[in-house]
Coordinates of C-alpha atoms and ligand atoms in Angstrom, one line a residue:
M328 CA 0.4 -0.3 0.2
S329 CA 1.0 2.6 -0.7
V330 CA -0.6 6.6 -0.9
V331 CA 0.9 9.5 -2.4
I332 CA 0.0 12.9 -1.7
V333 CA 0.6 15.9 -4.2
G334 CA 1.4 19.8 -1.8
A335 CA 3.0 20.0 1.1
G336 CA 1.2 22.5 2.2
L337 CA -0.6 22.3 6.0
A338 CA -3.7 19.8 4.2
G339 CA -1.0 17.8 2.6
A340 CA 0.9 17.1 6.6
K341 CA -2.6 16.4 7.8
T342 CA -3.3 13.9 5.7
A343 CA -0.2 12.3 6.7
E344 CA -0.2 13.6 10.1
A345 CA -3.3 11.6 10.1
L346 CA -2.8 8.2 8.6
R347 CA 0.1 7.8 10.7
E348 CA -2.5 8.5 14.2
R349 CA -4.5 6.3 12.1
D350 CA -2.1 3.0 12.7
Y351 CA -1.9 3.4 8.3
D352 CA 1.7 1.2 8.1
G353 CA 1.9 1.4 4.6
E354 CA 4.0 3.8 2.5
I355 CA 3.6 7.9 2.3
V356 CA 4.8 10.3 -0.1
L357 CA 4.4 13.6 0.9
F358 CA 5.3 15.4 -2.6
G359 CA 5.9 19.7 -1.9
V360 CA 7.3 22.0 -4.5
E361 CA 8.4 24.4 -2.5
E362 CA 12.4 23.8 -0.7
H363 CA 10.3 24.1 2.9
L364 CA 8.6 21.4 4.4
P365 CA 5.1 21.6 5.6
Y366 CA 4.4 25.0 7.3
E367 CA 1.0 26.8 8.2
R368 CA 0.5 30.2 6.8
P369 CA -2.2 32.0 9.1
P370 CA 1.4 33.3 10.5
L371 CA 3.1 34.7 7.0
S372 CA 0.3 37.5 7.5
K373 CA 0.6 38.1 11.7
A374 CA 2.7 37.2 14.1
V375 CA 6.4 36.7 11.3
L376 CA 5.2 40.1 9.3
L377 CA 4.7 41.9 12.3
G378 CA 8.1 40.4 13.7
D379 CA 7.1 39.3 16.5
K380 CA 7.6 35.2 15.6
E381 CA 10.4 34.0 13.7
V382 CA 9.6 31.4 10.2
D383 CA 10.4 28.1 12.5
S384 CA 7.1 28.7 14.6
A385 CA 5.1 28.5 12.0
Y386 CA 6.5 24.3 10.7
V387 CA 3.6 21.9 11.6
H388 CA 6.0 19.4 12.4
D389 CA 10.5 19.4 12.6
D390 CA 12.5 17.1 10.6
A391 CA 12.8 14.7 13.0
W392 CA 9.2 14.2 13.3
W393 CA 8.5 14.1 9.9
R394 CA 11.7 10.9 9.8
E395 CA 10.2 9.1 13.0
H396 CA 6.5 8.7 12.0
D397 CA 8.7 7.7 8.1
V398 CA 6.6 10.0 5.8
D399 CA 8.6 10.5 3.2
V400 CA 8.6 14.7 2.3
R401 CA 10.0 14.8 -0.9
T402 CA 11.1 19.3 -1.1
G403 CA 11.9 20.9 -4.3
V404 CA 10.2 18.6 -6.2
E405 CA 7.2 19.3 -8.2
V406 CA 4.2 16.8 -9.6
Q407 CA 4.3 17.5 -13.1
S408 CA 1.3 15.3 -14.1
I409 CA -1.2 12.4 -13.1
D410 CA -1.6 8.8 -14.8
L411 CA -4.9 7.7 -13.1
A412 CA -5.1 4.5 -15.1
G413 CA -1.1 3.6 -14.3
R414 CA -1.9 5.2 -11.0
R415 CA 1.3 6.5 -11.2
V416 CA 2.9 10.7 -11.0
V417 CA 5.3 11.8 -12.7
T418 CA 7.7 14.3 -11.0
S419 CA 10.1 16.5 -11.8
S420 CA 12.7 13.7 -10.4
G421 CA 11.1 11.1 -11.7
E422 CA 7.8 8.8 -11.2
Q423 CA 6.3 7.7 -8.2
P424 CA 3.5 5.0 -7.9
Y425 CA 0.2 4.9 -5.9
E426 CA -2.5 3.2 -4.3
W427 CA -4.6 6.4 -3.4
L428 CA -3.2 9.8 -4.8
V429 CA -4.4 13.0 -3.2
L430 CA -4.5 16.0 -3.8
A431 CA -3.5 18.9 -1.7
T432 CA -1.8 21.7 -4.0
G433 CA -3.2 24.8 -2.4
S434 CA -4.1 28.3 -4.4
E435 CA -1.7 31.0 -6.0
P436 CA -2.7 34.7 -5.6
R437 CA -4.2 36.6 -8.0
H438 CA -2.3 38.7 -10.0
L439 CA -3.3 42.2 -11.0
R440 CA -1.7 43.5 -14.3
L441 CA -2.5 47.1 -13.8
A442 CA -0.1 46.6 -10.5
D443 CA 2.6 44.6 -12.2
E444 CA 3.0 46.9 -14.0
A445 CA 2.9 50.4 -12.1
G446 CA 6.7 50.2 -11.5
R447 CA 6.8 49.8 -8.1
P448 CA 7.8 46.8 -5.9
V449 CA 4.7 44.5 -6.0
H450 CA 4.2 41.8 -3.6
Y451 CA 2.2 39.0 -3.1
L452 CA 1.7 37.2 0.1
R453 CA 1.5 33.5 0.0
T454 CA 4.9 32.0 0.6
V455 CA 8.0 32.4 3.6
E456 CA 9.8 34.1 1.0
D457 CA 6.6 36.6 0.4
S458 CA 6.5 37.3 3.9
L459 CA 9.9 37.8 4.3
A460 CA 10.5 40.3 1.8
L461 CA 7.7 42.9 2.2
K462 CA 8.5 42.4 6.4
A463 CA 11.9 43.9 4.9
S464 CA 10.4 46.6 3.0
L465 CA 7.5 47.4 6.0
T466 CA 10.1 50.5 7.1
S467 CA 8.4 53.5 8.9
D468 CA 9.2 55.6 5.7
A469 CA 7.5 53.7 3.7
R470 CA 4.2 54.4 1.7
V471 CA 2.3 51.3 0.9
A472 CA -0.6 51.0 -1.3
V473 CA -3.2 47.8 -0.4
I474 CA -5.2 46.9 -3.2
G475 CA -7.3 45.2 -1.7
A476 CA -9.3 44.8 1.9
G477 CA -9.7 41.3 2.3
W478 CA -8.4 39.0 4.4
I479 CA -4.6 39.5 4.0
G480 CA -5.7 43.0 3.2
L481 CA -6.5 43.3 5.9
E482 CA -3.8 42.3 7.7
V483 CA -0.5 43.6 6.0
A484 CA -2.0 47.1 6.5
S485 CA -2.4 46.4 10.0
A486 CA 1.0 44.7 10.3
A487 CA 2.1 48.3 8.0
R488 CA 0.4 50.4 10.7
A489 CA 2.5 48.8 13.2
A490 CA 6.0 49.3 11.5
G491 CA 4.7 53.0 11.6
A492 CA 4.0 53.5 7.9
A493 CA 1.6 55.2 6.0
V494 CA -1.0 53.2 4.5
T495 CA -3.6 53.4 2.0
V496 CA -6.4 50.4 1.2
H497 CA -8.0 50.6 -2.3
E498 CA -11.0 48.6 -2.0
S499 CA -13.6 48.5 -4.7
A500 CA -16.4 47.7 -3.1
D501 CA -18.6 50.1 -0.3
L502 CA -16.8 47.8 2.3
P503 CA -14.1 46.1 3.3
L504 CA -15.0 42.0 3.7
L505 CA -18.1 43.0 2.7
A506 CA -19.6 39.6 0.8
V507 CA -18.6 37.6 3.3
L508 CA -19.9 40.4 6.5
G509 CA -22.1 42.3 5.3
P510 CA -22.4 45.8 5.7
E511 CA -23.5 45.7 9.5
V512 CA -20.4 43.8 10.3
A513 CA -18.4 45.1 8.1
Q514 CA -18.5 48.4 8.2
H515 CA -17.1 47.8 12.2
F516 CA -14.3 46.8 9.7
A517 CA -13.6 50.6 7.8
D518 CA -13.8 51.9 11.1
L519 CA -11.4 49.9 12.6
H520 CA -8.9 50.4 10.1
R521 CA -9.5 54.1 9.7
A522 CA -9.1 54.6 14.1
H523 CA -5.2 53.2 13.2
G524 CA -5.2 56.1 10.7
V525 CA -5.3 53.9 7.2
D526 CA -6.1 55.2 4.7
L527 CA -9.5 53.5 3.4
R528 CA -10.9 54.5 0.0
L529 CA -13.5 52.4 -0.9
G530 CA -15.7 51.9 -3.8
T531 CA -13.5 53.7 -5.8
S532 CA -11.0 51.3 -8.6
V533 CA -7.6 51.8 -8.0
T534 CA -5.4 54.1 -10.7
A535 CA -1.6 53.6 -12.4
E536 CA -1.3 57.3 -10.7
D537 CA -2.8 56.0 -7.0
L538 CA 0.3 53.7 -7.4
A539 CA 3.1 56.6 -8.2
E540 CA 2.3 57.8 -5.2
A541 CA 3.8 54.6 -3.5
D542 CA 6.8 53.0 -2.5
L543 CA 5.2 49.2 -2.4
V544 CA 2.0 47.1 -3.5
V545 CA 0.6 45.3 -2.0
V546 CA -1.7 43.0 -3.9
G547 CA -4.1 40.8 -2.0
I548 CA -7.0 40.1 -4.6
G549 CA -7.8 37.3 -3.6
A550 CA -6.8 33.6 -4.5
S551 CA -7.3 30.9 -7.4
P552 CA -6.9 27.0 -6.7
R553 CA -4.3 25.2 -8.2
T554 CA -6.3 23.3 -10.1
A555 CA -4.4 22.8 -13.8
L556 CA -2.8 19.0 -12.7
A557 CA -6.0 17.4 -11.8
E558 CA -7.3 18.9 -14.7
A559 CA -5.0 18.0 -17.0
A560 CA -5.4 14.1 -16.5
G561 CA -9.4 14.7 -17.0
L562 CA -10.5 15.2 -13.0
E563 CA -14.3 17.0 -12.8
V564 CA -12.8 20.3 -12.2
D565 CA -15.3 23.7 -11.5
N566 CA -13.8 26.1 -8.9
G567 CA -11.8 23.9 -7.5
V568 CA -11.7 19.6 -7.6
L569 CA -14.6 17.8 -7.3
V570 CA -15.0 15.7 -4.2
D571 CA -17.6 13.9 -2.0
E572 CA -18.3 14.0 1.3
L573 CA -15.7 11.6 1.7
L574 CA -13.3 13.9 -0.2
R575 CA -13.2 11.8 -3.1
T576 CA -12.6 13.4 -6.7
S577 CA -14.1 11.6 -10.0
D578 CA -11.5 8.7 -9.6
E579 CA -11.8 6.1 -7.1
H580 CA -8.5 6.2 -6.3
V581 CA -7.8 10.0 -5.9
L582 CA -9.4 12.5 -3.3
A583 CA -8.3 16.2 -3.3
V584 CA -8.0 18.1 0.6
G585 CA -7.9 21.9 1.6
D586 CA -8.2 25.1 -0.6
I587 CA -8.8 22.9 -4.0
A588 CA -11.4 20.8 -2.6
N589 CA -14.7 21.6 -3.9
E590 CA -17.2 19.8 -1.7
Q591 CA -20.8 18.8 -1.6
H592 CA -21.1 19.0 2.1
P593 CA -23.7 16.9 4.0
V594 CA -24.8 19.6 6.7
L595 CA -24.9 23.4 4.0
G596 CA -26.7 20.3 1.4
R597 CA -24.7 22.5 -1.7
R598 CA -20.7 22.6 -2.9
V599 CA -18.9 24.7 -1.1
R600 CA -14.8 25.1 -1.8
V601 CA -13.5 26.4 2.0
E602 CA -10.0 28.3 1.4
H603 CA -8.8 28.3 5.3
W604 CA -7.1 27.2 7.9
D605 CA -8.9 24.8 10.1
N606 CA -10.7 23.5 6.7
A607 CA -7.2 22.4 5.7
I608 CA -6.4 20.7 9.1
E609 CA -9.8 18.8 9.1
Q610 CA -10.2 17.8 5.6
G611 CA -6.9 15.9 6.0
K612 CA -8.2 14.0 8.7
A613 CA -10.6 13.2 7.0
A614 CA -9.2 12.2 4.0
A615 CA -6.4 10.1 6.0
A616 CA -10.3 8.3 7.4
T617 CA -11.2 7.6 3.4
I618 CA -7.9 5.7 2.6
I619 CA -7.8 3.6 5.7
G620 CA -11.8 2.5 5.0
A621 CA -13.0 4.8 8.1
A622 CA -15.5 7.0 5.5
E623 CA -16.2 9.9 8.2
P624 CA -18.4 11.7 6.1
Y625 CA -16.8 15.3 6.3
D626 CA -19.8 17.7 7.6
R627 CA -17.5 20.6 9.2
M628 CA -18.8 24.2 9.1
P629 CA -16.8 26.5 7.4
Y630 CA -14.5 28.1 10.1
F631 CA -12.2 31.3 10.0
F632 CA -10.5 33.3 12.3
T633 CA -8.1 36.7 12.3
D634 CA -5.8 39.5 13.9
Q635 CA -5.9 43.1 12.8
Y636 CA -4.6 45.1 15.6
D637 CA -6.1 44.3 18.8
L638 CA -9.3 43.0 17.2
G639 CA -8.7 39.1 17.1
M640 CA -12.0 37.3 15.6
E641 CA -13.2 33.8 14.6
Y642 CA -16.1 33.0 12.2
F643 CA -18.3 30.0 12.2
G644 CA -20.9 29.1 9.2
H645 CA -21.4 30.1 5.6
T646 CA -24.1 32.9 4.7
G647 CA -24.0 31.1 1.4
P648 CA -26.1 32.3 -2.0
D649 CA -29.1 32.7 0.2
G650 CA -27.8 35.0 2.7
Y651 CA -29.6 36.6 6.0
D652 CA -32.6 38.3 6.7
R653 CA -31.4 40.0 10.3
V654 CA -27.8 40.3 12.2
I655 CA -28.1 40.2 15.7
T656 CA -25.8 41.7 17.5
R657 CA -24.5 42.2 21.1
G658 CA -20.9 44.0 22.5
D659 CA -19.0 47.1 21.8
F660 CA -16.8 45.8 18.4
S661 CA -13.6 46.5 20.5
G662 CA -15.0 43.0 22.6
P663 CA -16.2 41.6 23.5
F664 CA -18.4 41.1 20.6
R665 CA -20.5 38.8 19.2
A666 CA -22.8 38.6 15.9
W667 CA -25.2 36.2 14.9
W668 CA -26.5 36.7 10.9
V669 CA -29.8 34.8 10.6
R670 CA -32.2 33.0 8.1
D671 CA -35.4 32.1 8.2
D672 CA -34.8 32.3 11.7
T673 CA -31.7 29.7 11.8
V674 CA -28.6 31.4 12.7
V675 CA -26.5 30.5 9.8
A676 CA -23.0 32.4 10.7
A677 CA -21.3 33.7 13.6
M678 CA -18.6 35.2 15.1
Q679 CA -17.3 36.5 18.0
A680 CA -14.5 39.5 18.4
N681 CA -12.3 39.4 21.5
D682 CA -14.5 36.9 23.1
W683 CA -12.5 34.1 23.0
D684 CA -14.5 32.2 26.2
A685 CA -17.4 32.2 23.5
S686 CA -16.2 30.5 20.5
D687 CA -17.6 27.0 21.8
E688 CA -20.8 28.7 22.3
M689 CA -20.8 30.6 18.8
R690 CA -19.6 27.4 17.2
A691 CA -22.7 25.2 18.5
S692 CA -25.3 28.5 17.7
V693 CA -24.8 27.9 13.7
G694 CA -28.1 25.9 12.9
Q695 CA -29.9 26.9 15.7
A696 CA -32.6 29.2 16.6
P697 CA -30.8 32.4 16.9
P698 CA -30.3 34.2 20.5
A699 CA -33.3 36.9 22.2
E700 CA -33.2 40.4 20.4
Ligands
LIG959 C1 -1.1 34.7 3.9 C2 -1.6 34.2 4.3 C3 -2.6 34.1 5.7 C4 -3.5 33.5 6.1 N1 -4.6 33.2 7.4 C5 -5.4 32.6 7.7 C6 -6.5 32.7 8.7 O1 -5.8 33.5 9.6 N2 -7.1 32.2 8.7 C7 -7.6 30.9 8.1 O2 -8.3 30.6 8.3 N3 -6.8 31.4 7.2 C8 -5.5 31.9 6.7 N4 -4.7 31.6 5.1 C9 -5.5 30.7 4.2 C10 -4.6 29.3 4.6 O3 -3.4 29.1 5.0 C11 -5.0 28.2 3.7 O4 -6.4 27.9 3.6 C12 -3.9 26.7 3.2 O5 -2.7 27.3 3.4 C13 -4.1 26.0 2.6 O6 -3.7 24.8 3.1 P1 -3.6 23.6 1.5 O7 -2.6 22.8 1.9 O8 -4.9 23.4 0.9 O9 -3.0 24.8 0.4 P2 -1.3 25.8 0.9 O10 -1.0 26.1 1.7 O11 -1.4 26.6 -0.3 O12 -0.6 24.4 0.3 C14 -0.7 24.1 -1.0 C15 1.4 23.3 -1.7 O13 1.1 22.5 -2.6 C16 2.0 22.7 -3.5 N5 2.3 22.6 -4.7 C17 0.6 22.6 -5.0 N6 1.5 22.0 -6.3 C18 2.3 21.6 -7.3 C19 2.5 20.9 -7.2 N7 2.1 19.8 -8.8 N8 3.7 19.3 -7.0 C20 4.4 19.3 -5.6 N9 3.8 20.3 -4.6 C21 2.5 20.9 -5.2 C22 2.1 24.6 -2.9 O14 3.7 24.8 -3.2 C23 1.9 24.1 -2.0 O15 3.2 24.3 -0.7 C24 -4.1 32.5 5.3 C25 -3.2 32.1 4.0 C26 -2.4 33.1 3.2 C27 -1.8 33.0 2.4

């Protein structure tokens, strides 16, 4: 028996770890094109960017752990193609047969031509190298233009302000994070950043003239799932690799996990692709369960967290295409703060800010009747 995992990010690493935890004793080969052992990305826009933590703290395990658990981590090796019929992958260093193949190729930042051609230093943020290069540029005399007020753009704005840089954030929507949070809660994020001295320009398209004023440009306009390998192999792909609730693709020997997996979610009753840390961890565990024959449907609700300035928040659930009827909030946004998004008298999403004791309660509230108003 052998499991080959393509992508040594968090989802791939957790698949390997869970296989060993569940006493899988076959061969495990984990291919990663990056030169690093698997690491977590959230610190790259937070503690590492702020200089509060070293890169080492982001590694999932050290070298010794992978060796002790007999996981063959091949860094710096790219998987170039998959032969589904022959059950083998072709890599930049040779071929590798598999019994089970797990695709965990993650996402890559969307590029913005206007920024790439602006003639200013441009940063995207996905890897350790990206984070360290950006950190070195965030000096107190820098004028930083951030394009996109999504999670990464806002976390970068926060780190840049902490470094004393002058920060302008350009966002085409009328509020930061509007599509995810809706106007009621998104407004709080606009207020938070303005209170910290960010020049937040909303509802406008950034221009070349805007960027000409900046010393560096950071683009945070979202990421795309890396599906080229799956597509070329003939697997079903539509906004990610299509998987069922056991994370099985259209080929019975191939699973997909993490950012690339577009799952038919058994509780939400629709497909959902989640580009978040918790999903990478938990789908890795569920894929391991499928491989050992335990068949544990992946029914976990989407979850994410962010840290900006003194604000730490967690969000559970998914409002989805049907949206919500109303939002119930408690407390002040500086914390403790709670919010529930409600549709048809059922909580579809919930969040807490600076109220960490509320985590379990907020998670459990999704799918239940809302709290009294
Ligand atoms: C800066 C940053 C901050 C974030 N902060 C948060 C946060 O605060 N909260 C949150 O919930 N989520 C956060 N996320 C999202 C979270 O990190 C991702 O959802 C998670 O990393 C997904 O894991 P993954 O293993 O699916 O993909 P990835 O982490 O992208 O890993 C995939 C790996 O596969 C490799 N690979 C791809 N193709 C091949 C190939 N053909 N051969 C070999 N290797 C290949 C890639 O190089 C990469 O190393 C953040 C992401 C970033 C970039």
